[in-house]
Short mmCIF file of C-alpha atoms and ligand atoms in Angstrom, two decimals:
data_model
loop_
_atom_site.label_atom_id
_atom_site.label_comp_id
_atom_site.label_asym_id
_atom_site.label_seq_id
_atom_site.Cartn_x
_atom_site.Cartn_y
_atom_site.Cartn_z
CA MET A 92 60.61 126.30 81.74
CA ALA A 93 61.85 129.72 82.78
CA THR A 94 65.58 130.34 82.90
CA ASP A 95 65.54 134.14 82.54
CA ILE A 96 66.30 134.84 86.19
CA PHE A 97 69.68 133.11 85.92
CA GLU A 98 70.63 135.33 82.99
CA THR A 99 69.17 138.60 84.28
CA ARG A 100 69.97 138.38 87.99
CA GLU A 101 72.94 136.09 88.47
CA SER A 102 76.47 137.34 87.92
CA GLN A 103 78.55 136.74 84.81
CA VAL A 104 81.01 134.90 87.03
CA ARG A 105 79.11 131.64 86.46
CA SER A 106 80.98 128.97 84.51
CA TYR A 107 79.63 125.42 84.44
CA CYS A 108 76.05 126.45 83.70
CA MET A 109 77.26 128.41 80.67
CA ASN A 110 78.07 125.11 78.95
CA TRP A 111 75.33 123.07 80.61
CA PRO A 112 72.19 125.23 80.43
CA ALA A 113 69.79 122.52 81.70
CA VAL A 114 68.00 123.06 85.02
CA PHE A 115 68.77 120.01 87.16
CA GLU A 116 66.09 119.16 89.66
CA LYS A 117 66.82 115.70 90.98
CA ALA A 118 69.78 113.42 91.25
CA SER A 119 70.52 109.87 92.18
CA GLY A 120 73.78 107.92 91.92
CA CYS A 121 75.49 108.79 88.64
CA TYR A 122 72.38 110.41 87.12
CA GLN A 123 70.91 113.89 87.23
CA TYR A 124 67.40 114.74 86.03
CA THR A 125 66.25 118.05 84.61
CA GLU A 126 62.95 119.74 85.39
CA ASP A 127 61.42 118.22 82.27
CA GLY A 128 62.61 114.76 83.25
CA THR A 129 65.59 114.39 80.91
CA ARG A 130 68.28 112.17 82.31
CA TYR A 131 71.99 113.00 82.24
CA LEU A 132 74.85 110.66 83.05
CA ASP A 133 77.13 112.57 85.41
CA PHE A 134 80.86 112.01 84.82
CA PHE A 135 81.65 115.31 86.52
CA SER A 136 80.60 114.43 90.08
CA GLY A 137 80.67 117.96 91.40
CA ALA A 138 84.36 118.28 90.43
CA GLY A 139 85.06 115.42 92.82
CA ALA A 140 82.70 116.40 95.65
CA LEU A 141 80.44 113.43 94.87
CA ASN A 142 82.75 110.42 94.92
CA TYR A 143 79.90 108.15 96.05
CA GLY A 144 77.39 109.64 93.60
CA HIS A 145 74.40 111.87 94.25
CA ASN A 146 72.18 111.29 97.29
CA HIS A 147 73.48 107.90 98.37
CA PRO A 148 70.32 106.38 99.93
CA GLU A 149 71.91 105.31 103.23
CA LEU A 150 73.57 108.67 103.74
CA ARG A 151 70.39 110.50 102.75
CA ASP A 152 68.21 108.52 105.16
CA LEU A 153 70.64 109.05 108.03
CA LEU A 154 70.72 112.77 107.29
CA VAL A 155 66.93 113.02 107.18
CA GLU A 156 66.70 111.17 110.49
CA TYR A 157 69.32 113.41 112.11
CA VAL A 158 67.51 116.57 110.99
CA ALA A 159 64.07 115.20 111.97
CA ASN A 160 65.41 114.46 115.49
CA ASP A 161 66.62 118.05 115.98
CA GLY A 162 70.28 117.04 115.90
CA VAL A 163 72.56 120.06 116.20
CA THR A 164 73.25 121.53 112.76
CA HIS A 165 75.65 124.36 113.52
CA SER A 166 78.15 124.18 116.36
CA MET A 167 81.16 126.42 115.65
CA ASP A 168 83.85 124.12 117.15
CA MET A 169 81.79 122.93 120.09
CA LYS A 170 81.59 119.25 120.97
CA THR A 171 78.74 117.21 119.49
CA PRO A 172 78.13 113.47 119.19
CA ALA A 173 78.24 113.85 115.40
CA LYS A 174 81.74 115.33 115.56
CA ARG A 175 82.86 112.69 118.05
CA ARG A 176 81.64 109.94 115.76
CA PHE A 177 83.37 111.44 112.74
CA LEU A 178 86.71 111.84 114.54
CA GLU A 179 86.55 108.32 115.97
CA THR A 180 85.70 106.84 112.58
CA LEU A 181 88.44 108.78 110.80
CA GLU A 182 90.95 107.60 113.41
CA GLN A 183 89.85 103.96 113.32
CA LEU A 184 89.24 103.42 109.62
CA ILE A 185 91.60 105.84 107.90
CA LEU A 186 94.47 107.13 110.05
CA LYS A 187 95.39 104.13 112.27
CA PRO A 188 95.41 101.45 109.56
CA ARG A 189 97.71 103.66 107.48
CA ASN A 190 100.02 104.56 110.38
CA LEU A 191 99.28 108.24 109.85
CA ASP A 192 99.38 110.14 113.11
CA TYR A 193 97.69 113.38 112.16
CA LYS A 194 96.02 116.05 114.24
CA VAL A 195 92.72 117.07 112.68
CA MET A 196 91.84 120.72 112.16
CA PHE A 197 88.49 121.89 110.79
CA PRO A 198 89.50 125.03 108.92
CA GLY A 199 86.21 126.22 107.45
CA PRO A 200 84.21 124.25 104.94
CA THR A 201 85.95 124.61 101.56
CA GLY A 202 89.07 123.41 99.79
CA THR A 203 90.58 126.85 99.64
CA ASN A 204 90.04 127.18 103.42
CA THR A 205 92.16 124.10 104.15
CA VAL A 206 94.88 125.33 101.80
CA GLU A 207 94.97 128.72 103.55
CA ALA A 208 95.23 126.99 106.92
CA ALA A 209 98.05 124.75 105.66
CA LEU A 210 100.07 127.69 104.30
CA LYS A 211 99.59 129.72 107.49
CA LEU A 212 100.62 126.81 109.67
CA ALA A 213 103.72 126.04 107.57
CA ARG A 214 104.82 129.67 107.86
CA LYS A 215 104.15 129.80 111.59
CA VAL A 216 105.98 126.56 112.32
CA THR A 217 109.09 127.38 110.28
CA GLY A 218 109.19 131.14 110.68
CA ARG A 219 109.80 131.33 106.92
CA GLN A 220 107.56 133.10 104.39
CA HIS A 221 108.25 131.57 101.03
CA ILE A 222 106.15 128.68 99.65
CA LEU A 223 107.05 126.74 96.53
CA SER A 224 104.34 125.30 94.34
CA PHE A 225 104.25 123.71 90.92
CA THR A 226 103.61 124.75 87.35
CA ASN A 227 99.92 124.22 86.49
CA ALA A 228 98.95 123.79 90.15
CA PHE A 229 95.46 124.63 91.36
CA HIS A 230 94.87 125.21 95.06
CA GLY A 231 91.81 127.47 95.30
CA MET A 232 90.60 131.01 94.76
CA THR A 233 91.39 132.96 97.96
CA LEU A 234 94.56 135.05 97.96
CA GLY A 235 96.94 132.62 99.67
CA ALA A 236 95.71 129.69 97.61
CA LEU A 237 95.85 131.79 94.42
CA SER A 238 99.44 132.74 95.18
CA VAL A 239 100.38 129.06 94.84
CA THR A 240 98.10 128.45 91.81
CA GLY A 241 99.44 128.47 88.24
CA ASN A 242 96.58 129.55 85.99
CA SER A 243 97.23 133.11 84.81
CA MET A 244 93.55 134.04 84.29
CA LYS A 245 92.69 133.01 87.83
CA ARG A 246 95.79 134.73 89.24
CA ARG A 247 94.89 137.99 87.48
CA GLY A 248 91.55 137.90 89.29
CA ALA A 249 93.39 138.64 92.54
CA GLY A 250 93.89 142.25 91.46
CA ILE A 251 96.99 142.58 93.65
CA PRO A 252 100.47 141.11 93.42
CA LEU A 253 100.57 137.50 94.57
CA THR A 254 103.77 137.28 96.53
CA ASN A 255 105.83 135.02 98.80
CA SER A 256 105.66 132.03 96.50
CA SER A 257 107.45 130.74 93.42
CA LYS A 258 106.67 128.04 90.88
CA ILE A 259 108.90 125.07 90.25
CA PRO A 260 108.50 122.52 87.41
CA TYR A 261 106.06 119.66 88.02
CA ASP A 262 107.00 116.09 87.13
CA ASP A 263 107.88 115.83 83.43
CA TYR A 264 107.41 119.56 82.77
CA PHE A 265 110.37 119.37 80.37
CA ASP A 266 109.18 116.10 78.79
CA GLY A 267 111.98 114.18 80.48
CA ASP A 268 114.70 116.33 78.89
CA ILE A 269 115.94 117.71 82.19
CA PRO A 270 116.45 115.54 85.27
CA ASP A 271 113.96 116.21 88.05
CA PHE A 272 114.73 118.62 90.88
CA ILE A 273 118.08 119.61 89.43
CA TRP A 274 117.24 123.29 89.89
CA LEU A 275 115.61 122.92 93.28
CA GLU A 276 118.40 120.77 94.69
CA LYS A 277 121.08 123.12 93.41
CA VAL A 278 119.55 126.37 94.67
CA LEU A 279 118.77 124.92 98.08
CA GLU A 280 122.38 123.87 98.51
CA ASP A 281 123.93 127.07 97.14
CA SER A 282 124.00 129.86 99.74
CA GLY A 283 124.61 132.30 96.90
CA SER A 284 121.56 131.25 94.86
CA GLY A 285 119.44 134.10 96.17
CA VAL A 286 116.50 131.76 96.60
CA ASP A 287 115.03 132.13 100.08
CA LYS A 288 114.60 128.83 101.85
CA PRO A 289 110.90 128.02 101.64
CA ALA A 290 108.63 127.10 104.54
CA ALA A 291 106.94 124.42 102.47
CA VAL A 292 106.27 122.91 99.09
CA ILE A 293 102.63 122.30 98.21
CA VAL A 294 101.82 119.61 95.64
CA GLU A 295 98.91 117.77 94.04
CA THR A 296 99.77 114.16 93.19
CA VAL A 297 97.49 114.53 90.17
CA GLN A 298 96.81 118.05 88.89
CA GLY A 299 93.02 117.95 88.62
CA GLU A 300 92.47 121.42 87.16
CA GLY A 301 95.90 121.85 85.59
CA GLY A 302 95.50 119.21 82.88
CA LEU A 303 95.47 115.84 84.69
CA ASN A 304 99.23 115.63 85.01
CA ALA A 305 99.95 112.67 87.28
CA ALA A 306 103.23 112.66 89.15
CA ARG A 307 105.16 109.41 89.22
CA MET A 308 105.46 107.68 92.58
CA ASP A 309 109.27 107.84 92.38
CA TRP A 310 109.08 111.55 91.76
CA LEU A 311 106.86 112.07 94.80
CA LYS A 312 109.19 109.98 96.91
CA ALA A 313 112.22 111.92 95.69
CA LEU A 314 110.43 115.19 96.43
CA ALA A 315 109.58 114.06 99.96
CA ASP A 316 113.19 112.94 100.57
CA LEU A 317 114.66 116.16 99.25
CA LEU A 318 112.38 118.29 101.44
CA LYS A 319 113.11 116.21 104.50
CA ARG A 320 116.87 116.65 103.97
CA HIS A 321 116.39 120.41 103.85
CA ASN A 322 113.88 120.63 106.66
CA ILE A 323 111.14 121.99 104.40
CA LEU A 324 107.54 120.95 105.01
CA LEU A 325 105.64 118.90 102.44
CA ILE A 326 101.98 119.81 101.98
CA VAL A 327 99.89 117.46 99.83
CA ASP A 328 96.73 119.10 98.52
CA ASP A 329 94.44 116.06 98.35
CA VAL A 330 91.27 118.11 97.99
CA GLN A 331 90.44 116.60 94.59
CA ALA A 332 92.66 113.50 94.33
CA GLY A 333 91.87 112.24 97.84
CA CYS A 334 88.92 110.35 99.34
CA GLY A 335 89.45 107.40 96.99
CA ARG A 336 89.60 109.27 93.68
CA THR A 337 92.88 107.68 92.63
CA GLY A 338 92.12 104.22 94.02
CA LYS A 339 93.30 104.52 97.63
CA PHE A 340 91.91 106.80 100.32
CA PHE A 341 94.83 109.23 100.07
CA SER A 342 96.41 109.79 96.68
CA PHE A 343 99.93 109.64 98.13
CA GLU A 344 99.59 106.20 99.73
CA GLU A 345 101.11 104.34 96.79
CA ALA A 346 104.21 106.54 96.95
CA GLY A 347 104.77 105.47 100.55
CA ILE A 348 105.34 109.04 101.70
CA TYR A 349 104.19 110.69 104.93
CA PRO A 350 103.40 114.34 104.14
CA ASP A 351 103.69 116.86 106.97
CA ILE A 352 100.35 118.49 106.14
CA VAL A 353 97.43 117.14 104.09
CA CYS A 354 94.51 119.17 102.74
CA VAL A 355 91.22 117.29 102.37
CA SER A 356 87.83 118.59 101.30
CA LYS A 357 85.59 117.93 98.26
CA SER A 358 84.37 114.37 98.97
CA ILE A 359 85.09 114.03 102.68
CA SER A 360 81.42 114.55 103.62
CA GLY A 361 80.48 111.77 101.19
CA TYR A 362 77.34 113.64 100.26
CA GLY A 363 78.37 116.87 98.60
CA LEU A 364 78.08 118.86 101.83
CA ALA A 365 80.67 121.54 102.57
CA MET A 366 83.44 120.19 104.76
CA ALA A 367 87.23 120.37 104.92
CA LEU A 368 90.07 119.03 107.03
CA THR A 369 93.65 120.12 107.51
CA LEU A 370 95.67 117.17 108.78
CA PHE A 371 99.16 117.65 110.20
CA LYS A 372 101.80 115.87 112.24
CA PRO A 373 101.29 116.44 115.99
CA GLU A 374 104.57 118.33 116.42
CA LEU A 375 103.27 120.97 113.98
CA ASP A 376 100.28 121.75 116.18
CA VAL A 377 101.56 125.14 117.31
CA TRP A 378 98.33 127.12 116.89
CA GLU A 379 97.15 129.38 119.67
CA PRO A 380 93.51 128.66 120.52
CA GLY A 381 91.38 130.62 118.05
CA GLU A 382 94.36 131.79 116.01
CA HIS A 383 92.63 130.42 112.92
CA ASN A 384 88.88 130.02 113.22
CA GLY A 385 85.64 130.42 111.29
CA THR A 386 81.88 130.28 111.69
CA PHE A 387 81.30 127.17 109.63
CA ARG A 388 83.83 124.71 111.06
CA GLY A 389 81.17 122.60 112.73
CA ASN A 390 78.93 121.41 109.92
CA ASN A 391 77.29 118.54 111.78
CA LEU A 392 75.21 117.42 108.80
CA ALA A 393 78.52 116.80 107.04
CA PHE A 394 79.97 115.02 110.09
CA VAL A 395 76.99 112.65 110.07
CA THR A 396 77.31 111.67 106.41
CA ALA A 397 81.13 111.71 106.48
CA ALA A 398 81.34 109.19 109.31
CA ARG A 399 78.82 106.89 107.65
CA ALA A 400 80.52 107.15 104.25
CA LEU A 401 83.82 106.07 105.81
CA GLU A 402 82.08 103.07 107.38
CA LEU A 403 80.24 102.15 104.19
CA PHE A 404 83.22 102.31 101.86
CA TRP A 405 86.43 102.11 103.90
CA SER A 406 85.75 99.50 106.63
CA ASP A 407 87.58 96.85 104.62
CA ASP A 408 89.27 96.40 101.24
CA SER A 409 86.26 95.33 99.19
CA PHE A 410 85.39 98.79 97.87
CA GLN A 411 89.00 99.50 96.92
CA GLN A 412 89.27 96.17 95.12
CA GLU A 413 86.16 96.79 93.06
CA LEU A 414 87.35 100.30 92.35
CA GLY A 415 90.66 98.88 91.13
CA GLU A 416 88.82 96.77 88.57
CA LYS A 417 86.77 99.72 87.36
CA ILE A 418 89.89 101.87 87.11
CA GLN A 419 91.26 99.21 84.77
CA GLN A 420 88.03 99.22 82.75
CA LEU A 421 88.08 103.01 82.49
CA ARG A 422 91.74 103.06 81.46
CA GLU A 423 91.19 100.47 78.72
CA GLY A 424 88.09 102.28 77.49
CA LEU A 425 89.94 105.57 77.32
CA GLU A 426 92.88 104.03 75.45
CA LYS A 427 90.41 102.72 72.87
CA VAL A 428 88.76 106.14 72.47
CA SER A 429 92.10 107.92 72.35
CA ALA A 430 93.17 105.67 69.45
CA HIS A 431 90.63 107.52 67.25
CA VAL A 432 92.61 110.76 67.46
CA LYS A 433 96.22 110.87 66.33
CA ASP A 434 98.72 111.93 69.02
CA SER A 435 96.08 112.17 71.76
CA THR A 436 97.06 110.59 75.08
CA VAL A 437 95.33 109.26 78.18
CA ARG A 438 96.18 111.36 81.23
CA GLY A 439 95.72 111.17 84.97
CA ARG A 440 95.41 108.37 87.49
CA GLY A 441 92.56 106.27 88.86
CA PHE A 442 89.15 107.89 88.46
CA LEU A 443 90.78 111.29 87.93
CA THR A 444 91.56 110.79 84.30
CA GLY A 445 90.87 111.84 80.73
CA ILE A 446 92.27 112.45 77.27
CA TRP A 447 94.68 115.15 76.18
CA PHE A 448 94.23 116.34 72.58
CA PRO A 449 96.92 117.97 70.45
CA ASN A 450 94.42 120.53 69.14
CA PRO A 451 93.32 122.59 72.16
CA ASP A 452 89.83 123.11 70.66
CA THR A 453 89.03 119.41 70.57
CA ALA A 454 88.32 118.82 74.27
CA GLY A 455 85.72 121.60 74.43
CA LYS A 456 84.01 120.21 71.34
CA VAL A 457 84.03 116.70 72.81
CA ALA A 458 82.45 117.97 76.04
CA ALA A 459 79.79 119.81 74.00
CA GLU A 460 79.05 116.71 71.90
CA ALA A 461 78.88 114.64 75.09
CA TYR A 462 76.37 117.09 76.56
CA LYS A 463 74.22 116.75 73.42
CA ARG A 464 74.23 113.03 74.17
CA ASN A 465 73.29 113.61 77.84
CA LEU A 466 76.70 113.02 79.34
CA LEU A 467 78.31 115.59 81.64
CA LEU A 468 82.08 115.91 81.17
CA GLU A 469 84.31 118.87 81.92
CA THR A 470 87.58 120.04 80.46
CA SER A 471 90.84 120.70 82.24
CA GLY A 472 94.26 122.21 81.56
CA PRO A 473 95.66 125.68 80.87
CA GLU A 474 93.99 125.77 77.45
CA ASP A 475 91.13 123.42 78.34
CA GLU A 476 92.82 120.92 76.08
CA VAL A 477 92.00 117.85 78.19
CA VAL A 478 88.60 116.19 78.46
CA LYS A 479 88.20 115.03 82.03
CA LEU A 480 86.30 112.04 83.40
CA MET A 481 85.35 111.82 87.06
CA PRO A 482 82.62 109.21 87.39
CA PRO A 483 81.43 108.37 90.90
CA LEU A 484 83.70 105.70 92.41
CA ASN A 485 80.79 103.35 93.10
CA ILE A 486 79.40 103.50 89.55
CA SER A 487 78.30 100.18 88.06
CA SER A 488 80.43 98.65 85.36
CA GLU A 489 77.45 98.99 82.94
CA ASP A 490 77.04 102.72 83.54
CA LEU A 491 80.79 103.18 83.21
CA GLN A 492 80.66 101.43 79.85
CA LYS A 493 77.68 103.53 78.80
CA GLY A 494 79.62 106.71 79.52
CA LEU A 495 82.64 105.42 77.60
CA SER A 496 80.46 104.61 74.57
CA ILE A 497 78.96 108.09 74.59
CA LEU A 498 82.45 109.56 74.95
CA GLU A 499 83.56 107.57 71.92
CA GLU A 500 80.64 108.91 69.85
CA ALA A 501 81.36 112.42 71.08
CA VAL A 502 85.03 112.18 70.13
CA LEU A 503 84.14 110.88 66.67
CA ALA A 504 81.59 113.66 66.17
CA ALA A 505 83.91 116.38 67.51
CA THR A 506 86.69 115.31 65.17
CA GLY A 507 84.41 115.00 62.14
CA GLN A 508 84.64 111.23 61.99
CA HIS A 509 80.93 110.52 62.22
CA GLY A 510 77.45 111.92 62.38
CA GLU A 511 74.32 112.22 64.42
CA PRO A 512 74.05 111.82 68.18
CA SER A 513 72.07 108.82 69.40
CA ARG A 514 70.58 110.22 72.58
CA LEU A 515 70.80 108.36 75.82
CA ARG A 516 67.59 106.45 76.21
CA PRO A 517 65.17 107.85 78.80
CA PRO A 518 64.77 105.84 82.03
CA HIS A 519 62.28 103.00 81.77
C1 PLP B 809 88.78 122.27 94.19
C2 PLP B 809 90.18 122.35 94.70
C3 PLP B 809 90.55 123.30 95.66
C4 PLP B 809 89.61 124.39 96.14
O1 PLP B 809 88.48 123.88 96.74
P1 PLP B 809 87.19 124.85 96.91
O2 PLP B 809 86.25 124.05 97.73
O3 PLP B 809 86.69 125.09 95.51
O4 PLP B 809 87.65 126.08 97.56
C5 PLP B 809 91.84 123.27 96.14
N1 PLP B 809 92.73 122.37 95.70
C6 PLP B 809 92.41 121.45 94.79
C7 PLP B 809 93.43 120.44 94.35
C8 PLP B 809 91.13 121.41 94.24
O5 PLP B 809 90.81 120.53 93.30
#
């Protein structure tokens, strides 16, 4: 089937489709189907935008019904029943049970939009300009978000100096050789340090793009305490690690911290629709009406699926419990695969996890071998040295095992330990 138009007309800026040339036509749960009917097991999940898999039938049917009944699709920030239902559900099922009193802002529909809103708000509230972020952080591709991102190739794309932010070492950046925060603590306390007091620190609890570095809970707690002592705001970017990806709804829950601002996007719609939230403590709500706005803040199709997804998966603990068991299964499976390659290590947390390889070429080869075997896996890290697994959170234990078996074959093939791919069997 024709693919010329993608090569001749679409920009060179494409990335995923360069490694995965198939044309995907249909999708359901953890599977995607190409135009010629080939089935792929999807352990990529739209980079975390599809935590409940593709086209969850209940969400799909509700969406179809809403559209068929002429429900409002676009509403700027006007009131609609769909928005009411989403806000009520978020309050009842997510915020109240966790004692999180957050105002909800709809900042525009993407992850980078919520990060921009968070940075602006932190600066406005504190009257300070500087933002600290971490080595290997990823926060999005617009200028403010890029200024707090680590990756040098992506930063260069800005084409202008990225200012008003500095990088500080993430947990274990010095392999445990240097105690955490020693630099930060010292310069904040020393009026001669020349380091401007920052408005905020922005952090990912697991660095999804930056190589699956997972911060320890004690480290997160210590960071939160330090910032509180110095009256600096803590922004958690939960765009990728949130919405259940690490086992709880928010990735910071286990650390017992209460961030001042939280960025949410990727899987909040539950259906792969564009949606983002900026959550912040009520006392930070200093915006003037319209001071930060945007045309696509009222994506009602996303409100409809988002509210239902929260009800389906977060009404009680059963989903989290099952997820906990599968996280265990995935961890054990990855440890077993990692044992085939000397000095490789399992990285990440929950269903945001993968294997780091000492040879930076290995992960790319593993992903390519996996693709040959009809499994979609991406790579992560500054040198793409980590193979990354993000299965849907509601995947069956059998499909999870299937993916792990293919991964094992791919790792063996990529490292020259054994031969021919046995292709995933077509659907019966
Ligand atoms: C994906 C991501 C973003 C950016 O989201 P977009 O929707 O691509 O703009 C920001 N922060 C983190 C942690 C992400 O993973």
